[in-house]
CSV table of C-alpha atoms in Angstrom, one decimal:
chain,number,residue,atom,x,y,z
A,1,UNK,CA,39.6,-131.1,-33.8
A,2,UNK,CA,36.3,-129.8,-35.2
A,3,UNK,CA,33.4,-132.2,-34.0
A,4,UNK,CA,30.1,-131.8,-36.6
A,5,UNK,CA,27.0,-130.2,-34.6
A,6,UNK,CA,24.3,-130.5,-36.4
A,7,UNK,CA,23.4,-130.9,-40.5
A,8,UNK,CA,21.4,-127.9,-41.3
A,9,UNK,CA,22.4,-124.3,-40.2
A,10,UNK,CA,21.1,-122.4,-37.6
A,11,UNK,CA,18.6,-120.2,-40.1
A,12,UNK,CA,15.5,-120.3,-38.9
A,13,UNK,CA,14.6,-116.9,-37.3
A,14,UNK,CA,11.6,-115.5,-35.5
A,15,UNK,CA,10.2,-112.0,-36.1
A,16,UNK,CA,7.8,-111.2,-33.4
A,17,UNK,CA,6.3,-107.6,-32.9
A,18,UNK,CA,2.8,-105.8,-32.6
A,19,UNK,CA,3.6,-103.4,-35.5
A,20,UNK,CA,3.4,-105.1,-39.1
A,21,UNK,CA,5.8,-102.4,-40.3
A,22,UNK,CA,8.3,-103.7,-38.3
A,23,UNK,CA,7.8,-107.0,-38.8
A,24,UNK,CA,7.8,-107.0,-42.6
A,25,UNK,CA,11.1,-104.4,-42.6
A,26,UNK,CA,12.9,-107.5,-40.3
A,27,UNK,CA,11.7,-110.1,-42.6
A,28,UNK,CA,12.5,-108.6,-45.6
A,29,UNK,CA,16.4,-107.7,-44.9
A,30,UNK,CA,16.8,-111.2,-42.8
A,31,UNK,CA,15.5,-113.1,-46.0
A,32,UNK,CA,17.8,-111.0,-48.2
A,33,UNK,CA,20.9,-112.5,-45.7
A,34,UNK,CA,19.9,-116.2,-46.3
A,35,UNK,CA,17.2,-116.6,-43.2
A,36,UNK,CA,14.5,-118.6,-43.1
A,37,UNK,CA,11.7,-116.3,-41.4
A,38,UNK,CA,8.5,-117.1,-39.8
A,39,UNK,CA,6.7,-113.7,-38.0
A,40,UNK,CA,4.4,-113.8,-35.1
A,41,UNK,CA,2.0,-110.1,-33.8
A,42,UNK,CA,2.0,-111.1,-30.3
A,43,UNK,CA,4.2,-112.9,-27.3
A,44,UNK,CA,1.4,-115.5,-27.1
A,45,UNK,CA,1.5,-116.1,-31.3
A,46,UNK,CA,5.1,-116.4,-30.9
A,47,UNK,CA,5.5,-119.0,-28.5
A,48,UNK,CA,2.7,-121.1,-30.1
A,49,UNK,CA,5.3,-121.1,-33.3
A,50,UNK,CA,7.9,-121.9,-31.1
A,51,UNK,CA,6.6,-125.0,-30.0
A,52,UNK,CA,6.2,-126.3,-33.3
A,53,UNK,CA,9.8,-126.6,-33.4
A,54,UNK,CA,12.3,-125.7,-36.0
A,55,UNK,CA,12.9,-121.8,-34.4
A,56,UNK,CA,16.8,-121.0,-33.7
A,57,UNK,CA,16.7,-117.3,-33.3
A,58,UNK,CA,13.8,-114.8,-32.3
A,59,UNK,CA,14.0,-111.1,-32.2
A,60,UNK,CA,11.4,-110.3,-30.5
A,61,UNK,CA,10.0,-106.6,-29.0
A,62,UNK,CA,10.0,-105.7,-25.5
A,63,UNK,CA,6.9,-103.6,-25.0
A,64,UNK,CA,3.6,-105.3,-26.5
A,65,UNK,CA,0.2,-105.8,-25.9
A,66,UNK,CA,-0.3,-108.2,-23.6
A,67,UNK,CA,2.4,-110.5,-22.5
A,68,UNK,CA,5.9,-108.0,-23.1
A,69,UNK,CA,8.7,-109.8,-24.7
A,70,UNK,CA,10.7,-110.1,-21.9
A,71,UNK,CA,7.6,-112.4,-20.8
A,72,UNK,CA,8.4,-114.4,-24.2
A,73,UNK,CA,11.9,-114.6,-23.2
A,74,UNK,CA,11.4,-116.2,-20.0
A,75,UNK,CA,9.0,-118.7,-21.4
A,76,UNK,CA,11.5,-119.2,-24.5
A,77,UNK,CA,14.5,-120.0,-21.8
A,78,UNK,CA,12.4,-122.4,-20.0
A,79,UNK,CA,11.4,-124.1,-22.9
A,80,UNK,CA,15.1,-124.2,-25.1
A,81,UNK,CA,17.8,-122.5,-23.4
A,82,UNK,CA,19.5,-122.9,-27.1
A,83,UNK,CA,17.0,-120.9,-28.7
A,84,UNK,CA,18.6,-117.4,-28.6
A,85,UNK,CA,16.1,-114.4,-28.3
A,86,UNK,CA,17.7,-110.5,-29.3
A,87,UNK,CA,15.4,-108.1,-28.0
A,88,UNK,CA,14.2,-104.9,-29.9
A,89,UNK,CA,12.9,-102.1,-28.1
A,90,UNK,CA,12.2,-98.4,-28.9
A,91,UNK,CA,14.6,-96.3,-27.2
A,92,UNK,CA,18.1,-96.9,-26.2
A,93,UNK,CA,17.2,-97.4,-23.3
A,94,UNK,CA,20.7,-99.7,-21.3
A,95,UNK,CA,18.7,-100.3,-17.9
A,96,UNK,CA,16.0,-102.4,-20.3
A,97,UNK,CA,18.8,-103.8,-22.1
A,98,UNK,CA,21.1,-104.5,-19.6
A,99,UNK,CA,17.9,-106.1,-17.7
A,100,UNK,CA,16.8,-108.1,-20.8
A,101,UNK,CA,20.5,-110.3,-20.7
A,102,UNK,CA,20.0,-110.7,-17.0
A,103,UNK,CA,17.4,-112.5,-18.2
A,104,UNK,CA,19.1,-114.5,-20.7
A,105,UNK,CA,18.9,-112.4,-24.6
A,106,UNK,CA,21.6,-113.0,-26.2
A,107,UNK,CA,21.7,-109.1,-27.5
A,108,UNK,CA,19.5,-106.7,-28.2
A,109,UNK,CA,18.9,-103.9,-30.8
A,110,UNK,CA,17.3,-100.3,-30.9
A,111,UNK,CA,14.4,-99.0,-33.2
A,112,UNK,CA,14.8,-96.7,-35.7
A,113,UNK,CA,16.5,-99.9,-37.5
A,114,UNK,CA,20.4,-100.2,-39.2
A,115,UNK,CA,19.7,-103.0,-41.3
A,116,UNK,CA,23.8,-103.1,-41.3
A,117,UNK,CA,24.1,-103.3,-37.6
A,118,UNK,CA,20.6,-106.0,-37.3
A,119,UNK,CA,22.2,-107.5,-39.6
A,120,UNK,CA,25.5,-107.7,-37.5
A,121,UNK,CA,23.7,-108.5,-34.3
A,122,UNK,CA,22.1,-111.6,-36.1
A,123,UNK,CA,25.2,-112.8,-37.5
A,124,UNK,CA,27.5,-112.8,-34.2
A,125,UNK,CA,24.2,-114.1,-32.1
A,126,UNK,CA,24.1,-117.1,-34.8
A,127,UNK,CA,28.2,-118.3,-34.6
A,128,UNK,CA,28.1,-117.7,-30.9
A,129,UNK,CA,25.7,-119.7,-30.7
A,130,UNK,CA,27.3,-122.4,-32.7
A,131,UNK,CA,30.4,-121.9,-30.9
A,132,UNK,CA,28.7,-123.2,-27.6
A,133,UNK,CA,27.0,-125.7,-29.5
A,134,UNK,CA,30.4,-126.8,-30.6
A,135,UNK,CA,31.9,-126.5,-27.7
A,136,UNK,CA,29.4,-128.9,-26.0
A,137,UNK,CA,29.6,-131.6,-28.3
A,138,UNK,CA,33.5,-131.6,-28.2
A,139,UNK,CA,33.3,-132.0,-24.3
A,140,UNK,CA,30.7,-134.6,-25.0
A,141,UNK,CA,32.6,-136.4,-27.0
A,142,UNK,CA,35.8,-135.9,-24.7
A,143,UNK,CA,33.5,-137.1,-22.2
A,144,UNK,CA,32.7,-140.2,-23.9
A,145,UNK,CA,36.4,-140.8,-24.8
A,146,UNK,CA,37.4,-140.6,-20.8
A,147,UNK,CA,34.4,-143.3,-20.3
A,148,UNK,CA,35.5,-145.4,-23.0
A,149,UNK,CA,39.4,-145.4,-21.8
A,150,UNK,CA,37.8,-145.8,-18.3
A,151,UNK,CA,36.3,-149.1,-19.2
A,152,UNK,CA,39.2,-150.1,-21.2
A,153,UNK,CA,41.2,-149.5,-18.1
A,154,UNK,CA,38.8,-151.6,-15.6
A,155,UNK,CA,38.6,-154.3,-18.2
A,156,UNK,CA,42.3,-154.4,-17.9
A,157,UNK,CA,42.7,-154.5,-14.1
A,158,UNK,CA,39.7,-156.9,-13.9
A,159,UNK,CA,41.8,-159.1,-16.5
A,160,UNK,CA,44.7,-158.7,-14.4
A,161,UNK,CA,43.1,-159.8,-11.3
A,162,UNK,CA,41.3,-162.4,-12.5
A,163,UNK,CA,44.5,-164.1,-13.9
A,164,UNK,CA,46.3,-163.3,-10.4
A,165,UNK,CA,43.3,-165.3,-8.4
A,166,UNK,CA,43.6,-167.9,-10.9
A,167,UNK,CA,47.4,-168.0,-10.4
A,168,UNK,CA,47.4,-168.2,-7.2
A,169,UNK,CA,44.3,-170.2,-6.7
A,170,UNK,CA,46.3,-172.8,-8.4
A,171,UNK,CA,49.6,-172.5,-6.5
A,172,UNK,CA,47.1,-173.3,-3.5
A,173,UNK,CA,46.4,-176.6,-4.0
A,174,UNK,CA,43.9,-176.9,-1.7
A,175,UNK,CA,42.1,-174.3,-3.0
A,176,UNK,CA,41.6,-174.2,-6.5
A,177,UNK,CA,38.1,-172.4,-7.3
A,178,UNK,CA,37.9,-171.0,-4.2
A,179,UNK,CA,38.6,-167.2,-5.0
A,180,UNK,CA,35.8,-167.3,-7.6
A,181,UNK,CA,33.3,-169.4,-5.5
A,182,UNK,CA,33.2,-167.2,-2.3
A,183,UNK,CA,32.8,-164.0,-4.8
A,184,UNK,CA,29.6,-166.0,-6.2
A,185,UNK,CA,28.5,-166.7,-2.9
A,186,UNK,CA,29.2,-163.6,-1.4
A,187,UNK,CA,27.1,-161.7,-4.3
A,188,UNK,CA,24.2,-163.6,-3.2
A,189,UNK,CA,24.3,-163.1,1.0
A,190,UNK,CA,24.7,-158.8,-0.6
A,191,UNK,CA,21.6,-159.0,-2.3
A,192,UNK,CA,19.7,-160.5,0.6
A,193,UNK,CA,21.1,-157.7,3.2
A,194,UNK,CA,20.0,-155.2,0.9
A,195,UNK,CA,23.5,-154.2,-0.7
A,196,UNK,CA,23.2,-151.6,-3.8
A,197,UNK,CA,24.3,-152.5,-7.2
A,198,UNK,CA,27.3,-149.7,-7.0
A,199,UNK,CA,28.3,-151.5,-3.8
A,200,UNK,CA,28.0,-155.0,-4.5
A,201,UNK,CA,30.5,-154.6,-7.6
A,202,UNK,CA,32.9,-153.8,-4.6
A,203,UNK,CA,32.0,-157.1,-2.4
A,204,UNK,CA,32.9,-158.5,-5.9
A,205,UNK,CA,36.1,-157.6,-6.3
A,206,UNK,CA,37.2,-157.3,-2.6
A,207,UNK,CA,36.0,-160.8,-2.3
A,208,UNK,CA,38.2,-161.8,-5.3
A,209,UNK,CA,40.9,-159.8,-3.8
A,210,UNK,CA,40.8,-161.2,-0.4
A,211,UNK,CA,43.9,-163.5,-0.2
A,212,UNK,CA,46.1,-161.9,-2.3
A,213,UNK,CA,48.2,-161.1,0.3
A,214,UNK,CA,48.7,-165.2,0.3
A,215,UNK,CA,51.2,-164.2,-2.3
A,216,UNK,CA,53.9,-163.2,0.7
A,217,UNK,CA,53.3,-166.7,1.8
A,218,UNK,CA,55.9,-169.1,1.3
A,219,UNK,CA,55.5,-172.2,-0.2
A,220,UNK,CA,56.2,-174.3,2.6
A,221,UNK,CA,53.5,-172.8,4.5
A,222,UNK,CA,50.4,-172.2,1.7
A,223,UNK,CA,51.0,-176.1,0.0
A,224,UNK,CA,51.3,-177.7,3.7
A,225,UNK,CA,49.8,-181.0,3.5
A,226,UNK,CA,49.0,-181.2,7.0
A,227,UNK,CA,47.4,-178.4,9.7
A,228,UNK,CA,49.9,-175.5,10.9
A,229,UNK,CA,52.1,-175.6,13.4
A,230,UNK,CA,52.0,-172.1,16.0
A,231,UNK,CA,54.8,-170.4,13.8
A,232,UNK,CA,53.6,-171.3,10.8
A,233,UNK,CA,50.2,-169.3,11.6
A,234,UNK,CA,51.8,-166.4,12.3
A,235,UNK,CA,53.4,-166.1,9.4
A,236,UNK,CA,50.0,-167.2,7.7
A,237,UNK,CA,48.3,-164.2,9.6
A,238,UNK,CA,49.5,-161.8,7.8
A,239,UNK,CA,48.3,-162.3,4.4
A,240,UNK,CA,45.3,-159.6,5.6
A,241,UNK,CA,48.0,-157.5,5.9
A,242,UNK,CA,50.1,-158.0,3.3
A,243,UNK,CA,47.6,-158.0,0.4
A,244,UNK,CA,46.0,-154.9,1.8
A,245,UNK,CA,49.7,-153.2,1.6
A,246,UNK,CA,49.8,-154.3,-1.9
A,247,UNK,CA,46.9,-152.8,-2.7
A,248,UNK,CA,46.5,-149.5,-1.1
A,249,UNK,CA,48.4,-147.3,-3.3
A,250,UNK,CA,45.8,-148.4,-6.3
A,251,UNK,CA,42.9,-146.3,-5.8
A,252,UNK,CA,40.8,-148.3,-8.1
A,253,UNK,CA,40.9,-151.0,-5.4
A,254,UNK,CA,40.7,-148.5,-2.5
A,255,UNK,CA,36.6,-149.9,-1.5
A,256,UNK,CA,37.5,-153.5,-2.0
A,257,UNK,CA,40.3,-153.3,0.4
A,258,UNK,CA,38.2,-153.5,3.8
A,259,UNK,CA,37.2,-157.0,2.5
A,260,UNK,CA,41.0,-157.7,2.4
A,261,UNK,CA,42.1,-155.9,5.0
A,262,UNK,CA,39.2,-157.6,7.6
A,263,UNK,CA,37.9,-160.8,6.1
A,264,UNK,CA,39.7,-162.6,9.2
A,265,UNK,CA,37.9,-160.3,12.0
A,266,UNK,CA,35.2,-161.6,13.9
A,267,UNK,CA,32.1,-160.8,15.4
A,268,UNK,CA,32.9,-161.4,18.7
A,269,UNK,CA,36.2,-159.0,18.3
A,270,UNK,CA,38.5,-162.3,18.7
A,271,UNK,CA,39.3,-161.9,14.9
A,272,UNK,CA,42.9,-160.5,13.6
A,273,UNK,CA,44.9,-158.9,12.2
A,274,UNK,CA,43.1,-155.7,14.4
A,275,UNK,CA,40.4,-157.4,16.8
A,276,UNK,CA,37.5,-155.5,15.3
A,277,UNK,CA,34.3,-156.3,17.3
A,278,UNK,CA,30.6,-156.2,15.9
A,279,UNK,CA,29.7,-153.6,13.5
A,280,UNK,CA,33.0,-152.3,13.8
A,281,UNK,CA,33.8,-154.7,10.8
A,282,UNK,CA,33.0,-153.5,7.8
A,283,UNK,CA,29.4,-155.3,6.0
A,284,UNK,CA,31.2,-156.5,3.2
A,285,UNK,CA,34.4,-158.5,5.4
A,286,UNK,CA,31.2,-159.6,7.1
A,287,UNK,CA,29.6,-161.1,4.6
A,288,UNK,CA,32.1,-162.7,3.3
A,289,UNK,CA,33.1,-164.3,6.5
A,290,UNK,CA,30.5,-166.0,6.5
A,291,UNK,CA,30.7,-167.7,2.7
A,292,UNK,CA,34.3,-168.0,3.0
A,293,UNK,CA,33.8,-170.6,6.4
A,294,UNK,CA,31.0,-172.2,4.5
A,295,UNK,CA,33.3,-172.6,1.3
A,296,UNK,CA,36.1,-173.8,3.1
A,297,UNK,CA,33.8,-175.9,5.8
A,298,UNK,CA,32.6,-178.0,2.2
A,299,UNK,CA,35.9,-177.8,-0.1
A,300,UNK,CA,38.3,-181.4,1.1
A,301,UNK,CA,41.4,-180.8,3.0
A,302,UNK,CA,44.3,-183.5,3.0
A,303,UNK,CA,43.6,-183.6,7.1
A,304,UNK,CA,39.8,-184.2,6.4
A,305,UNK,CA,37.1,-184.3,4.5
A,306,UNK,CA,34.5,-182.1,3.1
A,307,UNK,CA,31.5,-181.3,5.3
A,308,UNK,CA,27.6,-181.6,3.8
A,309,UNK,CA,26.0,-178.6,3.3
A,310,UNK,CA,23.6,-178.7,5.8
A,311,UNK,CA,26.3,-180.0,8.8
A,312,UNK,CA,28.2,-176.4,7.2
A,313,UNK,CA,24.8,-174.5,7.2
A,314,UNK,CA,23.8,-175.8,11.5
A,315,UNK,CA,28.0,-174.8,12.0
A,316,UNK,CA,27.4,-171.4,10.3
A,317,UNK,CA,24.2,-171.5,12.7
A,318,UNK,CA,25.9,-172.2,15.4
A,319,UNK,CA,28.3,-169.3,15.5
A,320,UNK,CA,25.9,-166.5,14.4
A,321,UNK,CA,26.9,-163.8,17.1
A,322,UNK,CA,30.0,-165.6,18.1
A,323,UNK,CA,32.4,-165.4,14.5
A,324,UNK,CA,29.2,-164.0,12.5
A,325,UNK,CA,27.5,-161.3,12.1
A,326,UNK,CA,23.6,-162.4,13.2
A,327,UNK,CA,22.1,-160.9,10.9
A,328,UNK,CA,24.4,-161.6,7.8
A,329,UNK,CA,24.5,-165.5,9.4
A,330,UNK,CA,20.1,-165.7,8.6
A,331,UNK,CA,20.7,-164.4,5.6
A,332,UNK,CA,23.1,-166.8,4.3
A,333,UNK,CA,20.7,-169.5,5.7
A,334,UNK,CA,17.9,-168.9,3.7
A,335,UNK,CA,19.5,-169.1,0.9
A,336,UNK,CA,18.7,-172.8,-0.2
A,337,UNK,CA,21.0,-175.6,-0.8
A,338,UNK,CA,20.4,-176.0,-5.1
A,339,UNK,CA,21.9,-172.4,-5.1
A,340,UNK,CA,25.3,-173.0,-3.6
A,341,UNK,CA,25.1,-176.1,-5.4
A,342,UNK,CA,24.9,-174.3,-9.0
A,343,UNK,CA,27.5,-172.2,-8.3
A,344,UNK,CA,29.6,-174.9,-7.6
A,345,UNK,CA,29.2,-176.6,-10.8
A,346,UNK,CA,29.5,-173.5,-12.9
A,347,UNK,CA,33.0,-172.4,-10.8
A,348,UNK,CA,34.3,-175.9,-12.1
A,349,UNK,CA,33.4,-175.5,-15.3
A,350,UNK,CA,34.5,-172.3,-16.1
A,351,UNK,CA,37.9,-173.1,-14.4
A,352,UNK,CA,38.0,-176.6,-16.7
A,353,UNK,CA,37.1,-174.1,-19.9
A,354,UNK,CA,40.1,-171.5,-18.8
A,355,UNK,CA,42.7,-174.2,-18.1
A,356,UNK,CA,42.2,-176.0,-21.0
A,357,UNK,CA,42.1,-172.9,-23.1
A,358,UNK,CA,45.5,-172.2,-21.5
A,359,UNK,CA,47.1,-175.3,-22.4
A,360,UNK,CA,45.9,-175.1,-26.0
A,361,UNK,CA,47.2,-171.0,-26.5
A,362,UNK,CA,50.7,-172.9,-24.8
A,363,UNK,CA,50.8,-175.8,-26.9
């Protein structure tokens, strides 16, 4: 695949040297080839031209008055590394060539002139040139391609996993909205700990992730009308486990898994499913430790009924250094009551929107 570089060729060359013989004999046989030339009698004179843009090749003299070109080159370089200079000097002389390329010439080319072999010089300087050139935009363009399936591909697993939540938020009776809720209200505790933007997406997605592991739960045991007996919590204290097996082979969800893995640890280190203590527990699980008490403290429960935000808020209070992080607990608290309250409202209605837009794509 050939990938366009640019709509004008590469012909606009650069004559610079003290001696107007030389000059005019490089113009001359480079206009005869097809070259637009411009000439310059100094270093100084040349770069001034330079920077008017429009230059794609200079040949340029080594030994001048004044700044040598090998001082041009290295102001040339600096300036547009894709402007290729091919030096000229006066003797063969292969240290000063060899020298010059260290320095970044393309090629270089030895007075008395072959207009054949200038001529030559120009030619392969000019198509390597637009072979790199080439070569860049077709690994910009690959580049582009591997960002675009990259998105395609997170759109996809993001798709996936929002339809899972939603599945299983829905098998849960008791906890329908509650997936998406805790990942709004976990967003918002982040931001006020000082979580980064990369790191936040994360909380996101481990919060959304956190009981997928409910999905080796049995039936009996998730839709229980009533609280759970000793056994029953066992089995129900695995789920950190279970979704953090289900996930760990899927590096794309390797940083949200220590949400999943610890959401159920607490501060005091009386937490399961491995008794982390303190700041052994990961900042996101403990962060959402906290919103995910506060959402369940205000959602109903067949056994008993929501609490107010503000009795959830003094419980949340309450157990700062005891199931919370302290520091994650003030947070949390000064965030005010309309907030939680919005999010809420828009958590319903989105849910309302996507069930009835399932029920109409059924029907």
């Amino acid at each position: 695949m050939t990938v366009p570089i640019e709509s004008a060729p590469r012909n606009h060359v650069l004559v610079v040297d003290d001696e107007l013989s030389v000059r005019e004999l490089l113009a001359d046989a480079l206009d005869a080839y097809g070259y637009t030339i411009r000439t310059a009698a100094s270093a100084a004179e040349g770069y001034r031209i330079v920077e008017e843009g429009d230059t794609h090749l200079i040949l340029s003299d080594i030994d001048m008055p004044g700044e040598s070109g090998l001082d041009l080159l290295r102001r040339i370089k600096a300036h547009d590394a894709d402007i290729d200079v091919i030096m000229v000097t006066g003797v063969v002389d292969v240290d000063t060539a060899i020298g010059a390329i260290r320095e970044g010439a393309a090629d270089y080319v030895a007075k008395p002139f072959n207009i054949e072999e200038v001529r030559i010089v120009v030619e392969r300087t000019v198509r390597n040139r637009l072979l790199v050139l080439e070569n860049r935009a077709y690994q910009l363009h690959l580049e582009e391609m591997v960002r675009q399936r990259t998105r395609e591909l997170e759109e996809s697993y993001e798709a996936t996993l929002q339809a899972l939540v939603t599945a299983l938020d829905y098998r849960d009776n008791e906890t329908q909205g509650h997936s998406f809720r805790v990942v709004e209200y976990a967003e918002q505790v982040a931001r006020r700990v000082g979580v980064g933007e990369a790191d936040l997406a994360w909380i996101r997605r481990g919060a959304i992730l956190h009981d997928v592991g409910k999905i080796g739960v049995p039936d009996a045991i998730l839709r229980k009308p009533g609280k759970l007996d000793p056994d029953e919590w066992v089995e129900m204290r695995r789920h950190p486990e279970m979704g953090y097996r289900m996930l760990r082979h899927i590096g794309y969800f390797t940083p949200a898994l220590d949400i999943v893995l610890s959401h159920q640890e607490r501060w005091d280190g009386s937490g399961y499913p491995r008794g982390l203590k303190g700041e052994e527990i990961p900042l996101g699980a403990r962060i959402f430790a906290v919103v995910d008490t506060f959402d369940a403290m205000t959602s109903d429960r067949p056994y008993r009924r929501a609490l107010s935000v503000d009795a959830a808020r003094e419980e949340v209070r309450r157990f700062a250094g005891i199931q919370f992080d302290p520091r994650v607990a003030a947070a949390f608290l000064s965030i005010g009551d309309e907030i939680w309250a919005e999010i809420r409202a828009r958590v319903r209605r989105d849910l309302d929107a996507t069930v009835s837009r399932l029920r109409d794509e059924g029907a």
